[in-house]
Amino acid sequence: MKKTRSVFAIIMLTIFACVWIAACKSKAKEVKTDDEYLGTSDANLLVEGMSAFELFCEAYANWLTDDGYLREETLNFSVSSRYLGHMGSRIMQTTRKKDGDKIHNFEITQGEGVTANMTSAKMYYYDGSNAYIVTTSDKKHLDFGEEKFKVAEWGEYVPFDGDVQSENAFLVRRWTVYDLSDRACLAKEHNDGVYAANGNYYFTLTIDCSKDALKKYQPQLLAEYTANMSAPEDTYSMENTRIDVAVREIDGKMKFVAWYRTESYTGKARDIMETTCNETCYNKLTYGDYSIKETELLNLA
């Protein structure tokens, strides 16, 4: 009997050790930034009399009316469960250009595990009147070998058959899924300080993601994220989200130059198994090189 119990104990310890090791690998590899001050709270850099939330609102209003910029985004995402450990991850790179009324968006995703079917690439182009799209999921044409993902061969653009107005709004009017129009959406631990370095102003928005706050201030996020997980709302919980922001005065206006978002949330996927998603997302904006190139227009050039 003692021998049987000892064997059982060893088996259970082995199982738990394997689960623990897998769980340790469950978080997505965080996106790297090239700005050491992004997210700073160094008191030596504090700017007296400035408010993080007010500066965000000013830069956001300017962003909505800006007619030219290049936006580059890298998103790292992973999903895991307590007992299965790492289940899948994906890396998505986006290059988005706004040039007057024209919009060009390139998006490429590398997925593995439960997100393997998300491996694909697409380009969307709006010429001011009409919209077009080209997609590929042919892995032999997708190059994930370098830091910047590439597509070796595309097909041809075809007319976009979706809601053009909605797609355009998503691409150039959605800064994030979070509704940040009300200061009350910020968490109690939010630091409203603004810090200056290298010609930029830095601040961090800490968003209240308690269940009550999500229902009151972030209903769109709650609906979207629970739908993506197929998780009942009452099983969903979220850590407070942090968005580190860099703003610079350009041509007399405060404009975004970078932001970095960190998210972690849990829900009972398909009402069967509790899963946790971790995500980091880095955006860079530049305002001098946003013209849409002929090579990006393919057969429309």
PDB file of C-alpha atoms in Angstrom:
ATOM      1  CA  MET A   1       0.000   0.000   0.000  1.00  0.00           C
ATOM      2  CA  LYS A   2       2.798   2.386   0.899  1.00  0.00           C
ATOM      3  CA  LYS A   3       4.533   1.607  -2.392  1.00  0.00           C
ATOM      4  CA  THR A   4       1.312   2.295  -4.327  1.00  0.00           C
ATOM      5  CA  ARG A   5       0.840   5.619  -2.546  1.00  0.00           C
ATOM      6  CA  SER A   6       4.445   6.594  -3.224  1.00  0.00           C
ATOM      7  CA  VAL A   7       4.098   5.847  -6.939  1.00  0.00           C
ATOM      8  CA  PHE A   8       0.829   7.818  -7.045  1.00  0.00           C
ATOM      9  CA  ALA A   9       2.476  10.749  -5.281  1.00  0.00           C
ATOM     10  CA  ILE A  10       5.397  10.733  -7.724  1.00  0.00           C
ATOM     11  CA  ILE A  11       3.006  10.671 -10.701  1.00  0.00           C
ATOM     12  CA  MET A  12       0.992  13.586  -9.305  1.00  0.00           C
ATOM     13  CA  LEU A  13       4.115  15.602  -8.548  1.00  0.00           C
ATOM     14  CA  THR A  14       5.357  14.979 -12.084  1.00  0.00           C
ATOM     15  CA  ILE A  15       2.027  16.125 -13.547  1.00  0.00           C
ATOM     16  CA  PHE A  16       1.950  19.272 -11.429  1.00  0.00           C
ATOM     17  CA  ALA A  17       5.594  20.010 -12.275  1.00  0.00           C
ATOM     18  CA  CYS A  18       4.839  19.735 -16.003  1.00  0.00           C
ATOM     19  CA  VAL A  19       1.805  21.983 -15.635  1.00  0.00           C
ATOM     20  CA  TRP A  20       3.828  24.498 -13.633  1.00  0.00           C
ATOM     21  CA  ILE A  21       6.611  24.558 -16.222  1.00  0.00           C
ATOM     22  CA  ALA A  22       4.088  25.012 -19.034  1.00  0.00           C
ATOM     23  CA  ALA A  23       2.339  27.792 -17.126  1.00  0.00           C
ATOM     24  CA  CYS A  24       5.647  29.610 -16.693  1.00  0.00           C
ATOM     25  CA  LYS A  25       5.894  29.811 -20.481  1.00  0.00           C
ATOM     26  CA  SER A  26       2.333  30.971 -20.973  1.00  0.00           C
ATOM     27  CA  LYS A  27       2.834  34.738 -21.226  1.00  0.00           C
ATOM     28  CA  ALA A  28       3.391  36.355 -24.572  1.00  0.00           C
ATOM     29  CA  LYS A  29       6.854  37.669 -25.244  1.00  0.00           C
ATOM     30  CA  GLU A  30       6.521  41.381 -24.596  1.00  0.00           C
ATOM     31  CA  VAL A  31       6.911  43.754 -27.514  1.00  0.00           C
ATOM     32  CA  LYS A  32      10.149  45.701 -27.293  1.00  0.00           C
ATOM     33  CA  THR A  33      10.178  49.493 -27.513  1.00  0.00           C
ATOM     34  CA  ASP A  34      12.975  51.746 -28.696  1.00  0.00           C
ATOM     35  CA  ASP A  35      12.180  54.582 -26.274  1.00  0.00           C
ATOM     36  CA  GLU A  36      13.644  54.166 -22.793  1.00  0.00           C
ATOM     37  CA  TYR A  37      11.424  56.911 -21.366  1.00  0.00           C
ATOM     38  CA  LEU A  38       8.090  55.424 -22.435  1.00  0.00           C
ATOM     39  CA  GLY A  39       6.263  54.679 -19.176  1.00  0.00           C
ATOM     40  CA  THR A  40       8.623  56.760 -17.029  1.00  0.00           C
ATOM     41  CA  SER A  41       7.570  58.169 -13.666  1.00  0.00           C
ATOM     42  CA  ASP A  42      10.930  59.732 -12.802  1.00  0.00           C
ATOM     43  CA  ALA A  43      10.180  62.622 -10.457  1.00  0.00           C
ATOM     44  CA  ASN A  44      13.192  64.517 -11.862  1.00  0.00           C
ATOM     45  CA  LEU A  45      11.407  64.704 -15.228  1.00  0.00           C
ATOM     46  CA  LEU A  46       8.016  65.814 -13.867  1.00  0.00           C
ATOM     47  CA  VAL A  47       6.475  68.857 -15.558  1.00  0.00           C
ATOM     48  CA  GLU A  48       4.579  71.056 -13.125  1.00  0.00           C
ATOM     49  CA  GLY A  49       1.050  72.109 -14.041  1.00  0.00           C
ATOM     50  CA  MET A  50       0.399  69.486 -16.733  1.00  0.00           C
ATOM     51  CA  SER A  51      -2.255  66.760 -16.595  1.00  0.00           C
ATOM     52  CA  ALA A  52      -1.828  63.382 -18.295  1.00  0.00           C
ATOM     53  CA  PHE A  53      -5.531  63.047 -19.034  1.00  0.00           C
ATOM     54  CA  GLU A  54      -5.832  66.590 -20.412  1.00  0.00           C
ATOM     55  CA  LEU A  55      -2.756  66.115 -22.598  1.00  0.00           C
ATOM     56  CA  PHE A  56      -4.180  62.833 -23.892  1.00  0.00           C
ATOM     57  CA  CYS A  57      -7.484  64.514 -24.794  1.00  0.00           C
ATOM     58  CA  GLU A  58      -5.645  67.300 -26.636  1.00  0.00           C
ATOM     59  CA  ALA A  59      -3.436  64.893 -28.618  1.00  0.00           C
ATOM     60  CA  TYR A  60      -6.383  62.611 -29.368  1.00  0.00           C
ATOM     61  CA  ALA A  61      -8.440  65.496 -30.773  1.00  0.00           C
ATOM     62  CA  ASN A  62      -5.484  66.481 -32.981  1.00  0.00           C
ATOM     63  CA  TRP A  63      -5.034  62.857 -34.120  1.00  0.00           C
ATOM     64  CA  LEU A  64      -8.654  62.634 -35.271  1.00  0.00           C
ATOM     65  CA  THR A  65      -8.192  65.630 -37.574  1.00  0.00           C
ATOM     66  CA  ASP A  66      -4.658  64.852 -38.776  1.00  0.00           C
ATOM     67  CA  ASP A  67      -4.549  64.273 -42.543  1.00  0.00           C
ATOM     68  CA  GLY A  68      -1.176  62.541 -42.815  1.00  0.00           C
ATOM     69  CA  TYR A  69       0.826  60.050 -40.774  1.00  0.00           C
ATOM     70  CA  LEU A  70       2.409  56.608 -40.730  1.00  0.00           C
ATOM     71  CA  ARG A  71       1.322  54.318 -37.893  1.00  0.00           C
ATOM     72  CA  GLU A  72       3.342  51.168 -37.179  1.00  0.00           C
ATOM     73  CA  GLU A  73       2.001  48.645 -34.669  1.00  0.00           C
ATOM     74  CA  THR A  74       3.329  45.386 -33.244  1.00  0.00           C
ATOM     75  CA  LEU A  75       1.046  43.237 -31.094  1.00  0.00           C
ATOM     76  CA  ASN A  76       2.066  40.127 -29.146  1.00  0.00           C
ATOM     77  CA  PHE A  77      -0.716  37.933 -27.755  1.00  0.00           C
ATOM     78  CA  SER A  78      -0.822  34.620 -25.898  1.00  0.00           C
ATOM     79  CA  VAL A  79      -3.546  32.418 -24.461  1.00  0.00           C
ATOM     80  CA  SER A  80      -3.094  29.850 -21.710  1.00  0.00           C
ATOM     81  CA  SER A  81      -5.033  27.814 -19.176  1.00  0.00           C
ATOM     82  CA  ARG A  82      -4.166  26.873 -15.643  1.00  0.00           C
ATOM     83  CA  TYR A  83      -3.932  23.160 -16.392  1.00  0.00           C
ATOM     84  CA  LEU A  84      -2.826  23.080 -20.039  1.00  0.00           C
ATOM     85  CA  GLY A  85      -0.323  25.912 -19.812  1.00  0.00           C
ATOM     86  CA  HIS A  86       0.534  27.686 -23.057  1.00  0.00           C
ATOM     87  CA  MET A  87      -2.104  27.063 -25.718  1.00  0.00           C
ATOM     88  CA  GLY A  88      -1.208  29.496 -28.467  1.00  0.00           C
ATOM     89  CA  SER A  89       0.219  32.875 -29.391  1.00  0.00           C
ATOM     90  CA  ARG A  90       0.299  35.298 -32.269  1.00  0.00           C
ATOM     91  CA  ILE A  91       2.362  38.236 -33.423  1.00  0.00           C
ATOM     92  CA  MET A  92       0.681  40.839 -35.591  1.00  0.00           C
ATOM     93  CA  GLN A  93       2.451  43.667 -37.398  1.00  0.00           C
ATOM     94  CA  THR A  94       0.496  46.527 -38.952  1.00  0.00           C
ATOM     95  CA  THR A  95       1.640  49.415 -41.137  1.00  0.00           C
ATOM     96  CA  ARG A  96      -1.077  52.008 -41.656  1.00  0.00           C
ATOM     97  CA  LYS A  97      -0.866  55.170 -43.729  1.00  0.00           C
ATOM     98  CA  LYS A  98      -3.250  58.097 -43.848  1.00  0.00           C
ATOM     99  CA  ASP A  99      -2.596  60.467 -46.737  1.00  0.00           C
ATOM    100  CA  GLY A 100      -5.378  63.033 -47.011  1.00  0.00           C
ATOM    101  CA  ASP A 101      -8.526  61.090 -47.887  1.00  0.00           C
ATOM    102  CA  LYS A 102      -6.504  58.005 -48.799  1.00  0.00           C
ATOM    103  CA  ILE A 103      -5.917  55.091 -46.411  1.00  0.00           C
ATOM    104  CA  HIS A 104      -3.567  52.145 -46.836  1.00  0.00           C
ATOM    105  CA  ASN A 105      -3.353  49.347 -44.262  1.00  0.00           C
ATOM    106  CA  PHE A 106      -0.977  46.363 -44.330  1.00  0.00           C
ATOM    107  CA  GLU A 107      -1.468  43.662 -41.694  1.00  0.00           C
ATOM    108  CA  ILE A 108       0.399  40.369 -41.245  1.00  0.00           C
ATOM    109  CA  THR A 109      -0.128  37.797 -38.485  1.00  0.00           C
ATOM    110  CA  GLN A 110       1.895  34.784 -37.407  1.00  0.00           C
ATOM    111  CA  GLY A 111      -0.081  32.401 -35.214  1.00  0.00           C
ATOM    112  CA  GLU A 112       0.754  29.125 -33.491  1.00  0.00           C
ATOM    113  CA  GLY A 113      -1.158  26.651 -31.352  1.00  0.00           C
ATOM    114  CA  VAL A 114      -4.853  27.489 -31.094  1.00  0.00           C
ATOM    115  CA  THR A 115      -4.215  30.672 -33.111  1.00  0.00           C
ATOM    116  CA  ALA A 116      -2.404  28.907 -35.979  1.00  0.00           C
ATOM    117  CA  ASN A 117      -5.345  29.509 -38.333  1.00  0.00           C
ATOM    118  CA  MET A 118      -4.798  33.261 -37.936  1.00  0.00           C
ATOM    119  CA  THR A 119      -1.548  33.147 -39.916  1.00  0.00           C
ATOM    120  CA  SER A 120      -2.284  35.400 -42.884  1.00  0.00           C
ATOM    121  CA  ALA A 121      -1.723  38.816 -44.433  1.00  0.00           C
ATOM    122  CA  LYS A 122      -3.915  41.461 -46.031  1.00  0.00           C
ATOM    123  CA  MET A 123      -3.764  44.919 -47.527  1.00  0.00           C
ATOM    124  CA  TYR A 124      -6.643  47.374 -47.648  1.00  0.00           C
ATOM    125  CA  TYR A 125      -6.658  50.506 -49.775  1.00  0.00           C
ATOM    126  CA  TYR A 126      -9.172  53.338 -49.867  1.00  0.00           C
ATOM    127  CA  ASP A 127      -8.524  55.850 -52.655  1.00  0.00           C
ATOM    128  CA  GLY A 128     -10.900  58.503 -51.334  1.00  0.00           C
ATOM    129  CA  SER A 129     -13.902  57.052 -53.140  1.00  0.00           C
ATOM    130  CA  ASN A 130     -13.557  53.277 -53.444  1.00  0.00           C
ATOM    131  CA  ALA A 131     -12.024  50.540 -51.307  1.00  0.00           C
ATOM    132  CA  TYR A 132     -10.063  47.451 -52.299  1.00  0.00           C
ATOM    133  CA  ILE A 133      -8.535  44.467 -50.509  1.00  0.00           C
ATOM    134  CA  VAL A 134      -6.048  41.671 -51.172  1.00  0.00           C
ATOM    135  CA  THR A 135      -5.424  38.750 -48.812  1.00  0.00           C
ATOM    136  CA  THR A 136      -3.213  35.681 -48.607  1.00  0.00           C
ATOM    137  CA  SER A 137      -2.790  32.796 -46.179  1.00  0.00           C
ATOM    138  CA  ASP A 138      -0.337  30.902 -48.391  1.00  0.00           C
ATOM    139  CA  LYS A 139       2.510  30.308 -45.942  1.00  0.00           C
ATOM    140  CA  LYS A 140       5.101  29.865 -48.669  1.00  0.00           C
ATOM    141  CA  HIS A 141       4.625  33.558 -49.499  1.00  0.00           C
ATOM    142  CA  LEU A 142       4.751  34.764 -45.874  1.00  0.00           C
ATOM    143  CA  ASP A 143       8.185  35.659 -44.514  1.00  0.00           C
ATOM    144  CA  PHE A 144       8.483  35.701 -40.710  1.00  0.00           C
ATOM    145  CA  GLY A 145      12.256  35.320 -40.670  1.00  0.00           C
ATOM    146  CA  GLU A 146      13.209  38.949 -40.109  1.00  0.00           C
ATOM    147  CA  GLU A 147      12.213  41.513 -37.502  1.00  0.00           C
ATOM    148  CA  LYS A 148       9.894  43.078 -40.083  1.00  0.00           C
ATOM    149  CA  PHE A 149       7.482  40.490 -41.519  1.00  0.00           C
ATOM    150  CA  LYS A 150       7.034  40.464 -45.296  1.00  0.00           C
ATOM    151  CA  VAL A 151       4.910  38.989 -48.069  1.00  0.00           C
ATOM    152  CA  ALA A 152       6.904  37.649 -51.012  1.00  0.00           C
ATOM    153  CA  GLU A 153       4.006  37.459 -53.439  1.00  0.00           C
ATOM    154  CA  TRP A 154       0.501  38.955 -53.508  1.00  0.00           C
ATOM    155  CA  GLY A 155      -2.438  38.389 -55.779  1.00  0.00           C
ATOM    156  CA  GLU A 156      -4.437  41.372 -57.016  1.00  0.00           C
ATOM    157  CA  TYR A 157      -6.665  43.843 -55.244  1.00  0.00           C
ATOM    158  CA  VAL A 158     -10.391  43.243 -55.602  1.00  0.00           C
ATOM    159  CA  PRO A 159     -13.246  45.575 -54.599  1.00  0.00           C
ATOM    160  CA  PHE A 160     -13.858  45.529 -50.837  1.00  0.00           C
ATOM    161  CA  ASP A 161     -17.309  44.051 -50.240  1.00  0.00           C
ATOM    162  CA  GLY A 162     -17.689  45.125 -46.607  1.00  0.00           C
ATOM    163  CA  ASP A 163     -18.914  48.317 -44.989  1.00  0.00           C
ATOM    164  CA  VAL A 164     -16.358  50.848 -46.263  1.00  0.00           C
ATOM    165  CA  GLN A 165     -17.407  53.623 -43.884  1.00  0.00           C
ATOM    166  CA  SER A 166     -17.134  51.299 -40.891  1.00  0.00           C
ATOM    167  CA  GLU A 167     -13.754  49.930 -42.021  1.00  0.00           C
ATOM    168  CA  ASN A 168     -12.332  53.403 -42.549  1.00  0.00           C
ATOM    169  CA  ALA A 169     -13.570  54.521 -39.131  1.00  0.00           C
ATOM    170  CA  PHE A 170     -11.917  51.491 -37.525  1.00  0.00           C
ATOM    171  CA  LEU A 171      -8.601  52.241 -39.233  1.00  0.00           C
ATOM    172  CA  VAL A 172      -8.273  55.986 -38.674  1.00  0.00           C
ATOM    173  CA  ARG A 173     -10.659  56.873 -35.846  1.00  0.00           C
ATOM    174  CA  ARG A 174     -10.180  54.020 -33.383  1.00  0.00           C
ATOM    175  CA  TRP A 175      -7.172  54.841 -31.221  1.00  0.00           C
ATOM    176  CA  THR A 176      -8.057  51.935 -28.955  1.00  0.00           C
ATOM    177  CA  VAL A 177     -11.140  49.915 -28.029  1.00  0.00           C
ATOM    178  CA  TYR A 178     -11.230  51.728 -24.668  1.00  0.00           C
ATOM    179  CA  ASP A 179     -13.563  54.685 -24.251  1.00  0.00           C
ATOM    180  CA  LEU A 180     -11.332  57.339 -22.669  1.00  0.00           C
ATOM    181  CA  SER A 181     -13.718  60.263 -22.978  1.00  0.00           C
ATOM    182  CA  ASP A 182     -14.453  60.383 -19.236  1.00  0.00           C
ATOM    183  CA  ARG A 183     -11.728  60.849 -16.628  1.00  0.00           C
ATOM    184  CA  ALA A 184     -13.791  58.652 -14.298  1.00  0.00           C
ATOM    185  CA  CYS A 185     -12.761  55.603 -16.356  1.00  0.00           C
ATOM    186  CA  LEU A 186      -9.258  55.849 -14.912  1.00  0.00           C
ATOM    187  CA  ALA A 187      -8.190  53.674 -11.982  1.00  0.00           C
ATOM    188  CA  LYS A 188      -7.576  55.036  -8.487  1.00  0.00           C
ATOM    189  CA  GLU A 189      -3.849  54.364  -8.885  1.00  0.00           C
ATOM    190  CA  HIS A 190      -3.670  56.395 -12.108  1.00  0.00           C
ATOM    191  CA  ASN A 191      -0.761  58.837 -12.042  1.00  0.00           C
ATOM    192  CA  ASP A 192      -1.810  62.075 -13.759  1.00  0.00           C
ATOM    193  CA  GLY A 193       1.737  63.384 -13.949  1.00  0.00           C
ATOM    194  CA  VAL A 194       3.433  64.357 -17.218  1.00  0.00           C
ATOM    195  CA  TYR A 195       7.196  63.897 -17.703  1.00  0.00           C
ATOM    196  CA  ALA A 196       9.507  65.533 -20.264  1.00  0.00           C
ATOM    197  CA  ALA A 197      12.596  64.078 -21.956  1.00  0.00           C
ATOM    198  CA  ASN A 198      14.179  64.111 -25.425  1.00  0.00           C
ATOM    199  CA  GLY A 199      11.683  66.692 -26.656  1.00  0.00           C
ATOM    200  CA  ASN A 200       8.710  64.452 -25.797  1.00  0.00           C
ATOM    201  CA  TYR A 201       6.067  64.496 -23.078  1.00  0.00           C
ATOM    202  CA  TYR A 202       5.409  61.138 -21.403  1.00  0.00           C
ATOM    203  CA  PHE A 203       2.516  59.908 -19.304  1.00  0.00           C
ATOM    204  CA  THR A 204       0.645  56.725 -18.407  1.00  0.00           C
ATOM    205  CA  LEU A 205      -3.100  56.081 -18.470  1.00  0.00           C
ATOM    206  CA  THR A 206      -4.141  53.382 -16.000  1.00  0.00           C
ATOM    207  CA  ILE A 207      -7.653  52.224 -16.847  1.00  0.00           C
ATOM    208  CA  ASP A 208     -10.067  50.844 -14.268  1.00  0.00           C
ATOM    209  CA  CYS A 209     -10.969  47.325 -15.470  1.00  0.00           C
ATOM    210  CA  SER A 210     -13.018  46.175 -12.489  1.00  0.00           C
ATOM    211  CA  LYS A 211     -16.288  44.524 -13.462  1.00  0.00           C
ATOM    212  CA  ASP A 212     -18.395  47.530 -12.482  1.00  0.00           C
ATOM    213  CA  ALA A 213     -16.130  49.947 -14.357  1.00  0.00           C
ATOM    214  CA  LEU A 214     -16.129  47.789 -17.491  1.00  0.00           C
ATOM    215  CA  LYS A 215     -19.913  47.656 -17.511  1.00  0.00           C
ATOM    216  CA  LYS A 216     -20.222  51.403 -16.954  1.00  0.00           C
ATOM    217  CA  TYR A 217     -17.383  52.846 -19.044  1.00  0.00           C
ATOM    218  CA  GLN A 218     -16.231  50.053 -21.397  1.00  0.00           C
ATOM    219  CA  PRO A 219     -19.328  48.179 -22.627  1.00  0.00           C
ATOM    220  CA  GLN A 220     -17.907  47.894 -26.149  1.00  0.00           C
ATOM    221  CA  LEU A 221     -14.696  46.298 -24.875  1.00  0.00           C
ATOM    222  CA  LEU A 222     -16.632  43.941 -22.614  1.00  0.00           C
ATOM    223  CA  ALA A 223     -18.878  42.818 -25.470  1.00  0.00           C
ATOM    224  CA  GLU A 224     -15.990  42.480 -27.934  1.00  0.00           C
ATOM    225  CA  TYR A 225     -13.565  40.612 -25.682  1.00  0.00           C
ATOM    226  CA  THR A 226     -16.107  38.182 -24.228  1.00  0.00           C
ATOM    227  CA  ALA A 227     -17.348  37.449 -27.768  1.00  0.00           C
ATOM    228  CA  ASN A 228     -13.789  36.776 -28.938  1.00  0.00           C
ATOM    229  CA  MET A 229     -13.324  34.311 -26.067  1.00  0.00           C
ATOM    230  CA  SER A 230     -16.868  32.923 -26.310  1.00  0.00           C
ATOM    231  CA  ALA A 231     -16.917  33.509 -22.554  1.00  0.00           C
ATOM    232  CA  PRO A 232     -19.999  34.348 -20.469  1.00  0.00           C
ATOM    233  CA  GLU A 233     -19.727  37.871 -19.081  1.00  0.00           C
ATOM    234  CA  ASP A 234     -20.022  36.691 -15.475  1.00  0.00           C
ATOM    235  CA  THR A 235     -16.820  34.599 -15.892  1.00  0.00           C
ATOM    236  CA  TYR A 236     -14.783  37.486 -17.303  1.00  0.00           C
ATOM    237  CA  SER A 237     -12.262  39.464 -15.274  1.00  0.00           C
ATOM    238  CA  MET A 238      -9.476  41.833 -16.218  1.00  0.00           C
ATOM    239  CA  GLU A 239      -6.449  43.456 -14.654  1.00  0.00           C
ATOM    240  CA  ASN A 240      -6.253  47.230 -14.922  1.00  0.00           C
ATOM    241  CA  THR A 241      -4.882  48.124 -18.344  1.00  0.00           C
ATOM    242  CA  ARG A 242      -1.877  50.396 -18.689  1.00  0.00           C
ATOM    243  CA  ILE A 243      -1.175  52.597 -21.713  1.00  0.00           C
ATOM    244  CA  ASP A 244       2.173  54.415 -21.745  1.00  0.00           C
ATOM    245  CA  VAL A 245       2.081  57.402 -24.105  1.00  0.00           C
ATOM    246  CA  ALA A 246       4.594  59.754 -25.733  1.00  0.00           C
ATOM    247  CA  VAL A 247       3.469  63.090 -27.195  1.00  0.00           C
ATOM    248  CA  ARG A 248       5.506  65.730 -29.041  1.00  0.00           C
ATOM    249  CA  GLU A 249       4.693  69.258 -30.172  1.00  0.00           C
ATOM    250  CA  ILE A 250       4.792  69.192 -33.983  1.00  0.00           C
ATOM    251  CA  ASP A 251       3.861  72.216 -36.106  1.00  0.00           C
ATOM    252  CA  GLY A 252       2.373  73.866 -33.031  1.00  0.00           C
ATOM    253  CA  LYS A 253       0.158  70.885 -32.095  1.00  0.00           C
ATOM    254  CA  MET A 254       0.512  68.147 -29.512  1.00  0.00           C
ATOM    255  CA  LYS A 255       0.683  64.865 -31.427  1.00  0.00           C
ATOM    256  CA  PHE A 256       1.101  61.220 -30.488  1.00  0.00           C
ATOM    257  CA  VAL A 257       4.469  59.713 -31.371  1.00  0.00           C
ATOM    258  CA  ALA A 258       4.165  56.410 -29.482  1.00  0.00           C
ATOM    259  CA  TRP A 259       2.059  54.393 -27.071  1.00  0.00           C
ATOM    260  CA  TYR A 260       2.387  50.987 -25.436  1.00  0.00           C
ATOM    261  CA  ARG A 261      -0.576  48.990 -24.104  1.00  0.00           C
ATOM    262  CA  THR A 262      -0.446  46.108 -21.609  1.00  0.00           C
ATOM    263  CA  GLU A 263      -3.514  43.894 -21.032  1.00  0.00           C
ATOM    264  CA  SER A 264      -4.334  40.702 -19.131  1.00  0.00           C
ATOM    265  CA  TYR A 265      -7.783  39.140 -18.882  1.00  0.00           C
ATOM    266  CA  THR A 266      -9.435  35.837 -17.977  1.00  0.00           C
ATOM    267  CA  GLY A 267     -12.694  34.173 -18.956  1.00  0.00           C
ATOM    268  CA  LYS A 268     -14.318  30.768 -19.225  1.00  0.00           C
ATOM    269  CA  ALA A 269     -13.850  30.065 -22.934  1.00  0.00           C
ATOM    270  CA  ARG A 270     -16.924  28.464 -24.513  1.00  0.00           C
ATOM    271  CA  ASP A 271     -18.193  28.218 -20.919  1.00  0.00           C
ATOM    272  CA  ILE A 272     -15.933  25.161 -20.522  1.00  0.00           C
ATOM    273  CA  MET A 273     -12.392  26.088 -19.515  1.00  0.00           C
ATOM    274  CA  GLU A 274     -10.939  29.145 -17.815  1.00  0.00           C
ATOM    275  CA  THR A 275      -8.316  30.749 -20.043  1.00  0.00           C
ATOM    276  CA  THR A 276      -6.062  33.771 -19.622  1.00  0.00           C
ATOM    277  CA  CYS A 277      -4.980  36.125 -22.388  1.00  0.00           C
ATOM    278  CA  ASN A 278      -1.948  38.403 -22.169  1.00  0.00           C
ATOM    279  CA  GLU A 279      -1.241  41.133 -24.688  1.00  0.00           C
ATOM    280  CA  THR A 280       1.308  43.865 -25.290  1.00  0.00           C
ATOM    281  CA  CYS A 281       0.971  46.336 -28.142  1.00  0.00           C
ATOM    282  CA  TYR A 282       3.384  49.039 -29.311  1.00  0.00           C
ATOM    283  CA  ASN A 283       2.474  51.863 -31.708  1.00  0.00           C
ATOM    284  CA  LYS A 284       4.778  54.406 -33.338  1.00  0.00           C
ATOM    285  CA  LEU A 285       3.598  57.412 -35.362  1.00  0.00           C
ATOM    286  CA  THR A 286       5.673  59.469 -37.771  1.00  0.00           C
ATOM    287  CA  TYR A 287       4.524  62.450 -39.779  1.00  0.00           C
ATOM    288  CA  GLY A 288       7.110  62.869 -42.537  1.00  0.00           C
ATOM    289  CA  ASP A 289       7.006  59.659 -44.593  1.00  0.00           C
ATOM    290  CA  TYR A 290       3.427  58.516 -45.058  1.00  0.00           C
ATOM    291  CA  SER A 291       2.961  58.609 -48.843  1.00  0.00           C
ATOM    292  CA  ILE A 292       1.445  55.458 -50.347  1.00  0.00           C
ATOM    293  CA  LYS A 293       3.951  53.806 -52.691  1.00  0.00           C
ATOM    294  CA  GLU A 294       3.168  52.228 -56.077  1.00  0.00           C
ATOM    295  CA  THR A 295       4.475  48.885 -54.820  1.00  0.00           C
ATOM    296  CA  GLU A 296       1.728  48.944 -52.178  1.00  0.00           C
ATOM    297  CA  LEU A 297      -0.944  49.474 -54.822  1.00  0.00           C
ATOM    298  CA  LEU A 298      -0.099  46.377 -56.901  1.00  0.00           C
ATOM    299  CA  ASN A 299      -2.557  46.211 -59.841  1.00  0.00           C
ATOM    300  CA  LEU A 300      -4.131  49.551 -58.854  1.00  0.00           C
ATOM    301  CA  ALA A 301      -0.943  51.512 -59.522  1.00  0.00           C
TER     302      ALA A 301
END
